[in-house]
């Protein structure tokens, strides 16, 4: 008899479950609808993948994140588990093939974006599938009280009517009590259901907030005090590039990452950082989801996040290995006003939404009633220039139209080159005999990529095929296109352009089906969340981890003892100890300069956070100074 642990050991090579995973899995196996709130990096996917593998049916996984969807499908296939994904950007025949594989093949997991749930093709096929589990990832998206509301999530409940035998598991890292209640209600949980919450407190994470006039100088100070891999989050693409350049100039190896880079540029930046070839990655919030790097020691925000949900997720990417790590916010007073302005601009007027929607329809030459489910490459800069819009205002409008369920916008979409052979082996052989010019290429494709080509789309490399055929890559691409036109293969070239999909048929812009009451409510919710973020950053009297716990509805009676507020309070209570540390630091640095780790090892303080805070204070007061080797010395000695 297989057990959850034996499945975990066989496919994941883990000897035991993480906290709460096994209880969640047992709830699902008992047939209970289940809500699981686990922190970023807490192993949410195992909570539905293990029980799905213990059943004899199919698990439908609903997630809005195409990159994460493709990543999880790839990870499952590496473990020998059959999985497919369908989402915007795929052709109708590709979706048709994958749905057939779910019906007649050995597919165990079907990943689907929420807007696909309402298509006739999906609804007609899913009733014929043996669906035993529905996993709703990023479940907070179902609630308009959440920070990332997506109306297509509201349609998930209707999927339950089509496959009433299926159990539902909803998973999220961030949900306030209102959002938790909304998830249970909107997904029509059946009694009795299970709710599992891990504490929002992170024992190994120290949160620090600094109000600084010179944010770049403060950034380098923080990076010098804390060793190890770091993420620096910024709001704009330009800022990520400027920050990476500044850090490199100051001897801190860094790279930048944002959705405007090509897939090759993003892959190079991500690989260099994961491989510790560079220490810092300066990124927009396009970075981080699905990234498996447990040894991140430091996450720094140089702009105030829009809400505490986003902040908690991003800060939580530090210290997933359980080792002491830090999350820092560096801001100045102007950032508070900037957040207010950004919050207001993120909610364009109804008139502006109609203008942008009409322009999109004109841009893609869509007649009213057409275009449902169609995806297009979307160059936001070219579009804005053509219709005389500002890029940021277009972006805000597109995101709001997405929130209203009219379109879907995938900023960092990437689809590798893929091939499928729709012919059977006999007909393919007949074609090869009749078309000897194509025979070597077809044989090479079959040799390299195998029999899976006949049942699925398989990722290929045109440049690899070109080297194997001793031909130019352009020749191979041309031949693949010709074979596609002759319907011998289905060839989908690589694409890394942002994608815009019309979820609904093109509407009359003047009668755009906008929920005006909901739009206004969402504006109010965003303001409230921004105010909570500001209050968190500017508070200096309550433990920061306790503030986070209280925000997410968790009663918190114990201070973390590690955040800047706790350390400052302890320093006030232990003035003598702090003064002793200052004297020891001066005595040791009188002998020679040394880095922070060496200095701490020499002193061996009983309170690590207090030591770090005293060093920071002495640097800010000009008593100590870093040299170009990141070594601390007395300020007079370094001049």
JSON list of N, CA and C in Angstrom, two decimals, residues 324-359:
[
{"chain": "A", "resi": 324, "resn": "UNK", "atom": "N", "xyz": [19.34, 32.27, 9.74]},
{"chain": "A", "resi": 324, "resn": "UNK", "atom": "CA", "xyz": [19.06, 33.67, 10.01]},
{"chain": "A", "resi": 324, "resn": "UNK", "atom": "C", "xyz": [19.22, 34.54, 8.76]},
{"chain": "A", "resi": 325, "resn": "UNK", "atom": "N", "xyz": [18.21, 35.31, 8.45]},
{"chain": "A", "resi": 325, "resn": "UNK", "atom": "CA", "xyz": [18.20, 36.17, 7.26]},
{"chain": "A", "resi": 325, "resn": "UNK", "atom": "C", "xyz": [17.52, 37.48, 7.59]},
{"chain": "A", "resi": 326, "resn": "UNK", "atom": "N", "xyz": [17.59, 38.41, 6.63]},
{"chain": "A", "resi": 326, "resn": "UNK", "atom": "CA", "xyz": [17.11, 39.76, 6.88]},
{"chain": "A", "resi": 326, "resn": "UNK", "atom": "C", "xyz": [16.21, 40.26, 5.75]},
{"chain": "A", "resi": 327, "resn": "UNK", "atom": "N", "xyz": [15.23, 41.06, 6.14]},
{"chain": "A", "resi": 327, "resn": "UNK", "atom": "CA", "xyz": [14.38, 41.78, 5.18]},
{"chain": "A", "resi": 327, "resn": "UNK", "atom": "C", "xyz": [14.42, 43.24, 5.57]},
{"chain": "A", "resi": 328, "resn": "UNK", "atom": "N", "xyz": [14.79, 44.10, 4.63]},
{"chain": "A", "resi": 328, "resn": "UNK", "atom": "CA", "xyz": [14.93, 45.53, 4.94]},
{"chain": "A", "resi": 328, "resn": "UNK", "atom": "C", "xyz": [14.09, 46.38, 4.00]},
{"chain": "A", "resi": 329, "resn": "UNK", "atom": "N", "xyz": [13.48, 47.39, 4.53]},
{"chain": "A", "resi": 329, "resn": "UNK", "atom": "CA", "xyz": [12.84, 48.44, 3.73]},
{"chain": "A", "resi": 329, "resn": "UNK", "atom": "C", "xyz": [13.65, 49.71, 3.94]},
{"chain": "A", "resi": 330, "resn": "UNK", "atom": "N", "xyz": [14.09, 50.31, 2.85]},
{"chain": "A", "resi": 330, "resn": "UNK", "atom": "CA", "xyz": [14.81, 51.59, 2.92]},
{"chain": "A", "resi": 330, "resn": "UNK", "atom": "C", "xyz": [13.95, 52.63, 2.18]},
{"chain": "A", "resi": 331, "resn": "UNK", "atom": "N", "xyz": [13.50, 53.64, 2.91]},
{"chain": "A", "resi": 331, "resn": "UNK", "atom": "CA", "xyz": [12.59, 54.62, 2.31]},
{"chain": "A", "resi": 331, "resn": "UNK", "atom": "C", "xyz": [12.92, 56.01, 2.83]},
{"chain": "A", "resi": 332, "resn": "UNK", "atom": "N", "xyz": [12.39, 57.02, 2.15]},
{"chain": "A", "resi": 332, "resn": "UNK", "atom": "CA", "xyz": [12.38, 58.37, 2.74]},
{"chain": "A", "resi": 332, "resn": "UNK", "atom": "C", "xyz": [10.98, 58.95, 2.59]},
{"chain": "A", "resi": 333, "resn": "UNK", "atom": "N", "xyz": [10.75, 60.08, 3.18]},
{"chain": "A", "resi": 333, "resn": "UNK", "atom": "CA", "xyz": [9.40, 60.64, 3.30]},
{"chain": "A", "resi": 333, "resn": "UNK", "atom": "C", "xyz": [8.68, 60.75, 1.96]},
{"chain": "A", "resi": 334, "resn": "UNK", "atom": "N", "xyz": [9.43, 61.09, 0.90]},
{"chain": "A", "resi": 334, "resn": "UNK", "atom": "CA", "xyz": [8.81, 61.27, -0.42]},
{"chain": "A", "resi": 334, "resn": "UNK", "atom": "C", "xyz": [8.18, 59.97, -0.93]},
{"chain": "A", "resi": 335, "resn": "UNK", "atom": "N", "xyz": [8.69, 58.83, -0.46]},
{"chain": "A", "resi": 335, "resn": "UNK", "atom": "CA", "xyz": [8.16, 57.54, -0.92]},
{"chain": "A", "resi": 335, "resn": "UNK", "atom": "C", "xyz": [6.72, 57.32, -0.45]},
{"chain": "A", "resi": 336, "resn": "UNK", "atom": "N", "xyz": [6.38, 57.91, 0.69]},
{"chain": "A", "resi": 336, "resn": "UNK", "atom": "CA", "xyz": [5.01, 57.76, 1.20]},
{"chain": "A", "resi": 336, "resn": "UNK", "atom": "C", "xyz": [4.03, 58.48, 0.27]},
{"chain": "A", "resi": 337, "resn": "UNK", "atom": "N", "xyz": [4.40, 59.69, -0.13]},
{"chain": "A", "resi": 337, "resn": "UNK", "atom": "CA", "xyz": [3.56, 60.42, -1.09]},
{"chain": "A", "resi": 337, "resn": "UNK", "atom": "C", "xyz": [3.52, 59.70, -2.44]},
{"chain": "A", "resi": 338, "resn": "UNK", "atom": "N", "xyz": [4.67, 59.14, -2.85]},
{"chain": "A", "resi": 338, "resn": "UNK", "atom": "CA", "xyz": [4.74, 58.42, -4.13]},
{"chain": "A", "resi": 338, "resn": "UNK", "atom": "C", "xyz": [3.82, 57.21, -4.13]},
{"chain": "A", "resi": 339, "resn": "UNK", "atom": "N", "xyz": [3.73, 56.52, -2.98]},
{"chain": "A", "resi": 339, "resn": "UNK", "atom": "CA", "xyz": [2.83, 55.36, -2.88]},
{"chain": "A", "resi": 339, "resn": "UNK", "atom": "C", "xyz": [1.37, 55.80, -3.00]},
{"chain": "A", "resi": 340, "resn": "UNK", "atom": "N", "xyz": [1.02, 56.93, -2.38]},
{"chain": "A", "resi": 340, "resn": "UNK", "atom": "CA", "xyz": [-0.36, 57.44, -2.49]},
{"chain": "A", "resi": 340, "resn": "UNK", "atom": "C", "xyz": [-0.70, 57.75, -3.94]},
{"chain": "A", "resi": 341, "resn": "UNK", "atom": "N", "xyz": [0.23, 58.42, -4.63]},
{"chain": "A", "resi": 341, "resn": "UNK", "atom": "CA", "xyz": [0.00, 58.79, -6.04]},
{"chain": "A", "resi": 341, "resn": "UNK", "atom": "C", "xyz": [-0.13, 57.53, -6.90]},
{"chain": "A", "resi": 342, "resn": "UNK", "atom": "N", "xyz": [0.76, 56.57, -6.67]},
{"chain": "A", "resi": 342, "resn": "UNK", "atom": "CA", "xyz": [0.72, 55.33, -7.46]},
{"chain": "A", "resi": 342, "resn": "UNK", "atom": "C", "xyz": [-0.59, 54.59, -7.24]},
{"chain": "A", "resi": 343, "resn": "UNK", "atom": "N", "xyz": [-1.06, 54.57, -5.99]},
{"chain": "A", "resi": 343, "resn": "UNK", "atom": "CA", "xyz": [-2.32, 53.88, -5.69]},
{"chain": "A", "resi": 343, "resn": "UNK", "atom": "C", "xyz": [-3.47, 54.51, -6.44]},
{"chain": "A", "resi": 344, "resn": "UNK", "atom": "N", "xyz": [-3.52, 55.83, -6.49]},
{"chain": "A", "resi": 344, "resn": "UNK", "atom": "CA", "xyz": [-4.60, 56.52, -7.20]},
{"chain": "A", "resi": 344, "resn": "UNK", "atom": "C", "xyz": [-4.51, 56.28, -8.71]},
{"chain": "A", "resi": 345, "resn": "UNK", "atom": "N", "xyz": [-3.28, 56.34, -9.24]},
{"chain": "A", "resi": 345, "resn": "UNK", "atom": "CA", "xyz": [-3.10, 56.15, -10.69]},
{"chain": "A", "resi": 345, "resn": "UNK", "atom": "C", "xyz": [-3.35, 54.72, -11.13]},
{"chain": "A", "resi": 346, "resn": "UNK", "atom": "N", "xyz": [-3.28, 53.79, -10.19]},
{"chain": "A", "resi": 346, "resn": "UNK", "atom": "CA", "xyz": [-3.53, 52.39, -10.53]},
{"chain": "A", "resi": 346, "resn": "UNK", "atom": "C", "xyz": [-5.01, 52.11, -10.75]},
{"chain": "A", "resi": 347, "resn": "UNK", "atom": "N", "xyz": [-5.85, 53.12, -10.55]},
{"chain": "A", "resi": 347, "resn": "UNK", "atom": "CA", "xyz": [-7.30, 52.96, -10.72]},
{"chain": "A", "resi": 347, "resn": "UNK", "atom": "C", "xyz": [-7.82, 54.03, -11.67]},
{"chain": "A", "resi": 348, "resn": "UNK", "atom": "N", "xyz": [-7.60, 53.85, -12.98]},
{"chain": "A", "resi": 348, "resn": "UNK", "atom": "CA", "xyz": [-7.99, 54.86, -13.96]},
{"chain": "A", "resi": 348, "resn": "UNK", "atom": "C", "xyz": [-9.51, 55.05, -14.00]},
{"chain": "A", "resi": 349, "resn": "UNK", "atom": "N", "xyz": [-9.92, 56.17, -14.56]},
{"chain": "A", "resi": 349, "resn": "UNK", "atom": "CA", "xyz": [-11.35, 56.47, -14.69]},
{"chain": "A", "resi": 349, "resn": "UNK", "atom": "C", "xyz": [-11.99, 55.52, -15.70]},
{"chain": "A", "resi": 350, "resn": "UNK", "atom": "N", "xyz": [-13.30, 55.38, -15.59]},
{"chain": "A", "resi": 350, "resn": "UNK", "atom": "CA", "xyz": [-14.05, 54.53, -16.52]},
{"chain": "A", "resi": 350, "resn": "UNK", "atom": "C", "xyz": [-13.88, 55.03, -17.94]},
{"chain": "A", "resi": 351, "resn": "UNK", "atom": "N", "xyz": [-13.90, 56.35, -18.14]},
{"chain": "A", "resi": 351, "resn": "UNK", "atom": "CA", "xyz": [-13.74, 56.92, -19.49]},
{"chain": "A", "resi": 351, "resn": "UNK", "atom": "C", "xyz": [-12.40, 56.52, -20.09]},
{"chain": "A", "resi": 352, "resn": "UNK", "atom": "N", "xyz": [-11.35, 56.53, -19.25]},
{"chain": "A", "resi": 352, "resn": "UNK", "atom": "CA", "xyz": [-10.01, 56.17, -19.76]},
{"chain": "A", "resi": 352, "resn": "UNK", "atom": "C", "xyz": [-9.95, 54.68, -20.09]},
{"chain": "A", "resi": 353, "resn": "UNK", "atom": "N", "xyz": [-10.57, 53.84, -19.27]},
{"chain": "A", "resi": 353, "resn": "UNK", "atom": "CA", "xyz": [-10.61, 52.40, -19.55]},
{"chain": "A", "resi": 353, "resn": "UNK", "atom": "C", "xyz": [-11.28, 52.13, -20.89]},
{"chain": "A", "resi": 354, "resn": "UNK", "atom": "N", "xyz": [-12.36, 52.85, -21.18]},
{"chain": "A", "resi": 354, "resn": "UNK", "atom": "CA", "xyz": [-13.05, 52.67, -22.45]},
{"chain": "A", "resi": 354, "resn": "UNK", "atom": "C", "xyz": [-12.17, 53.11, -23.62]},
{"chain": "A", "resi": 355, "resn": "UNK", "atom": "N", "xyz": [-11.43, 54.21, -23.45]},
{"chain": "A", "resi": 355, "resn": "UNK", "atom": "CA", "xyz": [-10.53, 54.68, -24.51]},
{"chain": "A", "resi": 355, "resn": "UNK", "atom": "C", "xyz": [-9.45, 53.66, -24.82]},
{"chain": "A", "resi": 356, "resn": "UNK", "atom": "N", "xyz": [-8.84, 53.12, -23.78]},
{"chain": "A", "resi": 356, "resn": "UNK", "atom": "CA", "xyz": [-7.77, 52.14, -23.98]},
{"chain": "A", "resi": 356, "resn": "UNK", "atom": "C", "xyz": [-8.33, 50.87, -24.61]},
{"chain": "A", "resi": 357, "resn": "UNK", "atom": "N", "xyz": [-9.50, 50.42, -24.15]},
{"chain": "A", "resi": 357, "resn": "UNK", "atom": "CA", "xyz": [-10.10, 49.21, -24.72]},
{"chain": "A", "resi": 357, "resn": "UNK", "atom": "C", "xyz": [-10.41, 49.39, -26.20]},
{"chain": "A", "resi": 358, "resn": "UNK", "atom": "N", "xyz": [-10.96, 50.55, -26.55]},
{"chain": "A", "resi": 358, "resn": "UNK", "atom": "CA", "xyz": [-11.27, 50.82, -27.96]},
{"chain": "A", "resi": 358, "resn": "UNK", "atom": "C", "xyz": [-9.98, 50.84, -28.79]},
{"chain": "A", "resi": 359, "resn": "UNK", "atom": "N", "xyz": [-8.93, 51.42, -28.22]},
{"chain": "A", "resi": 359, "resn": "UNK", "atom": "CA", "xyz": [-7.65, 51.46, -28.93]},
{"chain": "A", "resi": 359, "resn": "UNK", "atom": "C", "xyz": [-7.09, 50.05, -29.14]}
]
